[in-house]
Amino acid sequence: LSGCGLCSAIMVIELLCLDKTVSVEEMVKISEECGAQHAVGTDLTVLSPVIAEAFGLDYRATDDVSEMISHLQKGGAAVVYVGVPEGKDIGLFTKGGHYITAVSTDGKEVCLLDPSYKAGKFDIPERQGRVDDSHAPFLYCSIETLAGEGSTDRYPKYYLFGRKRGV
């Protein structure tokens, strides 16, 4: 069972719903109940609307990096699907498919939380110098770098969550 999708969802909930915490066990239960949990990981296309409803969040999905950046600048958060770019053997964040959480941006770089971050992850030659982890667990990389990670045949790439207006 992979946990990056579940952990990224928890990060979003705890970032946007300041009065709520969710355990991994609770998120596994929610994911299993809605049919989003699979042997290889979590289907966030199924899970995202369920957790948005359960926690009073707005939700939409997109492949447009500009829409994701605008969403972050308005105080939202995003779960980002990253993979291995075409023609490469390894991705910046993964050797397969992986979910990470985007928490903010200054319009040039994105601040990220990676559920599988550990010291040295970005020291291998294929990753070296592309992510600033000097403020770990907060990771920083350029918008262009993040947008280039993953395959183009997977939709959506960005799962956008925000606080509901007036709540």
CSV table of C-alpha atoms in Angstrom, one decimal:
chain,number,residue,atom,x,y,z
A,1,LEU,CA,0.0,0.0,0.0
A,2,SER,CA,1.4,3.4,-1.1
A,3,GLY,CA,0.8,6.3,1.2
A,4,CYS,CA,1.8,9.4,-0.7
A,5,GLY,CA,-1.7,10.2,-1.9
A,6,LEU,CA,-3.2,9.7,1.6
A,7,CYS,CA,-0.5,11.8,3.2
A,8,SER,CA,-0.7,14.6,0.7
A,9,ALA,CA,-4.5,14.7,1.3
A,10,ILE,CA,-3.9,14.9,5.0
A,11,MET,CA,-1.4,17.8,4.5
A,12,VAL,CA,-4.0,19.7,2.5
A,13,ILE,CA,-6.7,19.2,5.1
A,14,GLU,CA,-4.5,20.3,7.9
A,15,LEU,CA,-3.2,23.3,6.0
A,16,LEU,CA,-6.6,24.6,5.0
A,17,CYS,CA,-8.8,23.4,7.9
A,18,LEU,CA,-6.8,24.8,10.7
A,19,ASP,CA,-9.1,23.3,13.4
A,20,LYS,CA,-8.9,19.8,12.1
A,21,THR,CA,-6.5,16.9,12.2
A,22,VAL,CA,-6.8,13.6,10.4
A,23,SER,CA,-4.9,10.5,11.2
A,24,VAL,CA,-3.5,8.2,8.5
A,25,GLU,CA,-5.8,5.5,9.8
A,26,GLU,CA,-8.8,7.8,9.4
A,27,MET,CA,-7.7,8.7,5.8
A,28,VAL,CA,-7.2,5.0,4.9
A,29,LYS,CA,-10.8,4.3,6.1
A,30,ILE,CA,-12.2,7.2,4.1
A,31,SER,CA,-10.2,6.1,1.0
A,32,GLU,CA,-11.3,2.4,1.3
A,33,GLU,CA,-15.0,3.4,1.9
A,34,CYS,CA,-15.1,5.5,-1.3
A,35,GLY,CA,-13.2,2.9,-3.4
A,36,ALA,CA,-10.1,5.1,-3.9
A,37,GLN,CA,-7.6,2.7,-2.3
A,38,HIS,CA,-5.9,0.3,-4.7
A,39,ALA,CA,-3.1,-2.2,-4.2
A,40,VAL,CA,-0.7,0.2,-6.0
A,41,GLY,CA,-1.8,3.4,-4.3
A,42,THR,CA,-4.6,6.0,-4.0
A,43,ASP,CA,-6.9,7.2,-6.8
A,44,LEU,CA,-7.1,10.9,-6.0
A,45,THR,CA,-9.6,11.5,-8.7
A,46,VAL,CA,-12.0,9.4,-6.6
A,47,LEU,CA,-10.8,10.5,-3.2
A,48,SER,CA,-10.5,14.3,-3.7
A,49,PRO,CA,-14.2,15.2,-4.1
A,50,VAL,CA,-15.0,13.0,-1.1
A,51,ILE,CA,-12.6,14.7,1.2
A,52,ALA,CA,-13.6,18.1,-0.1
A,53,GLU,CA,-17.2,17.4,0.8
A,54,ALA,CA,-16.3,15.8,4.2
A,55,PHE,CA,-14.0,18.7,5.2
A,56,GLY,CA,-15.9,21.7,3.7
A,57,LEU,CA,-13.4,22.5,1.0
A,58,ASP,CA,-13.7,23.6,-2.6
A,59,TYR,CA,-12.1,21.3,-5.1
A,60,ARG,CA,-11.3,21.1,-8.8
A,61,ALA,CA,-8.8,19.4,-11.0
A,62,THR,CA,-6.6,20.7,-13.8
A,63,ASP,CA,-3.6,20.0,-16.0
A,64,ASP,CA,-2.9,23.8,-16.3
A,65,VAL,CA,0.2,24.8,-14.2
A,66,SER,CA,-0.9,28.5,-14.5
A,67,GLU,CA,-4.2,27.7,-12.9
A,68,MET,CA,-2.5,25.8,-10.1
A,69,ILE,CA,-0.1,28.8,-9.5
A,70,SER,CA,-3.0,31.2,-9.4
A,71,HIS,CA,-4.8,29.0,-7.0
A,72,LEU,CA,-1.8,28.9,-4.7
A,73,GLN,CA,-1.4,32.6,-4.8
A,74,LYS,CA,-5.0,32.9,-3.6
A,75,GLY,CA,-4.3,30.8,-0.5
A,76,GLY,CA,-5.2,27.4,-1.8
A,77,ALA,CA,-3.2,24.2,-1.8
A,78,ALA,CA,-2.7,21.5,-4.4
A,79,VAL,CA,-1.8,17.9,-4.5
A,80,VAL,CA,0.5,17.4,-7.5
A,81,TYR,CA,1.0,14.2,-9.4
A,82,VAL,CA,4.6,13.7,-10.5
A,83,GLY,CA,6.2,10.9,-12.4
A,84,VAL,CA,9.1,10.2,-14.6
A,85,PRO,CA,9.4,12.5,-17.6
A,86,GLU,CA,9.4,11.0,-21.1
A,87,GLY,CA,12.9,9.8,-22.1
A,88,LYS,CA,14.1,9.7,-18.5
A,89,ASP,CA,14.7,6.7,-16.2
A,90,ILE,CA,14.1,8.6,-12.9
A,91,GLY,CA,12.0,11.6,-12.0
A,92,LEU,CA,12.9,14.5,-9.7
A,93,PHE,CA,10.6,13.2,-6.9
A,94,THR,CA,10.1,9.5,-7.9
A,95,LYS,CA,11.1,6.5,-9.8
A,96,GLY,CA,7.5,5.8,-10.8
A,97,GLY,CA,4.4,7.8,-9.8
A,98,HIS,CA,4.1,10.0,-6.7
A,99,TYR,CA,1.9,12.6,-5.0
A,100,ILE,CA,3.4,15.7,-3.4
A,101,THR,CA,1.7,18.8,-1.9
A,102,ALA,CA,2.2,22.4,-3.2
A,103,VAL,CA,1.6,24.9,-0.4
A,104,SER,CA,2.6,28.3,-1.8
A,105,THR,CA,4.4,30.1,-4.5
A,106,ASP,CA,6.1,33.5,-5.1
A,107,GLY,CA,5.4,33.2,-8.8
A,108,LYS,CA,8.9,31.8,-9.6
A,109,GLU,CA,9.3,28.9,-7.2
A,110,VAL,CA,6.8,26.5,-5.6
A,111,CYS,CA,7.0,25.5,-1.9
A,112,LEU,CA,6.4,21.8,-1.6
A,113,LEU,CA,5.9,19.1,1.0
A,114,ASP,CA,7.0,15.6,-0.1
A,115,PRO,CA,5.6,12.7,2.0
A,116,SER,CA,8.6,10.6,1.1
A,117,TYR,CA,11.3,13.2,1.7
A,118,LYS,CA,14.4,12.2,3.4
A,119,ALA,CA,17.8,13.8,3.6
A,120,GLY,CA,19.9,12.9,0.5
A,121,LYS,CA,16.9,12.4,-1.8
A,122,PHE,CA,18.0,15.1,-4.1
A,123,ASP,CA,21.8,14.3,-4.0
A,124,ILE,CA,21.7,11.7,-6.8
A,125,PRO,CA,23.0,13.0,-10.1
A,126,GLU,CA,19.6,13.1,-11.9
A,127,ARG,CA,18.2,15.3,-9.1
A,128,GLN,CA,21.2,17.3,-8.0
A,129,GLY,CA,20.7,21.1,-7.9
A,130,ARG,CA,17.0,21.0,-9.0
A,131,VAL,CA,15.4,21.2,-5.6
A,132,ASP,CA,16.4,23.4,-2.6
A,133,ASP,CA,15.9,21.3,0.5
A,134,SER,CA,17.9,23.6,2.8
A,135,HIS,CA,14.6,24.5,4.6
A,136,ALA,CA,13.3,20.9,4.8
A,137,PRO,CA,10.7,19.7,5.2
A,138,PHE,CA,9.8,22.7,3.0
A,139,LEU,CA,11.2,22.1,-0.5
A,140,TYR,CA,11.5,24.6,-3.3
A,141,CYS,CA,11.8,24.3,-7.0
A,142,SER,CA,11.0,26.4,-10.0
A,143,ILE,CA,7.6,26.3,-11.5
A,144,GLU,CA,9.1,25.1,-14.8
A,145,THR,CA,10.9,22.3,-13.1
A,146,LEU,CA,7.7,21.1,-11.3
A,147,ALA,CA,5.6,21.4,-14.5
A,148,GLY,CA,8.1,19.3,-16.4
A,149,GLU,CA,7.8,16.3,-14.0
A,150,GLY,CA,5.5,13.5,-15.0
A,151,SER,CA,3.9,12.0,-18.0
A,152,THR,CA,1.6,13.9,-20.3
A,153,ASP,CA,-1.0,11.1,-20.6
A,154,ARG,CA,-2.2,11.3,-17.0
A,155,TYR,CA,-5.0,13.5,-16.0
A,156,PRO,CA,-5.2,15.4,-13.8
A,157,LYS,CA,-1.8,16.6,-12.7
A,158,TYR,CA,-3.1,19.1,-10.1
A,159,TYR,CA,-5.8,18.6,-7.5
A,160,LEU,CA,-6.7,22.0,-6.3
A,161,PHE,CA,-8.2,22.6,-2.8
A,162,GLY,CA,-9.3,25.8,-1.2
A,163,ARG,CA,-11.3,27.1,1.7
A,164,LYS,CA,-15.0,27.8,0.9
A,165,ARG,CA,-15.8,31.5,0.8
A,166,GLY,CA,-17.9,32.7,3.7
A,167,VAL,CA,-17.0,29.6,5.9
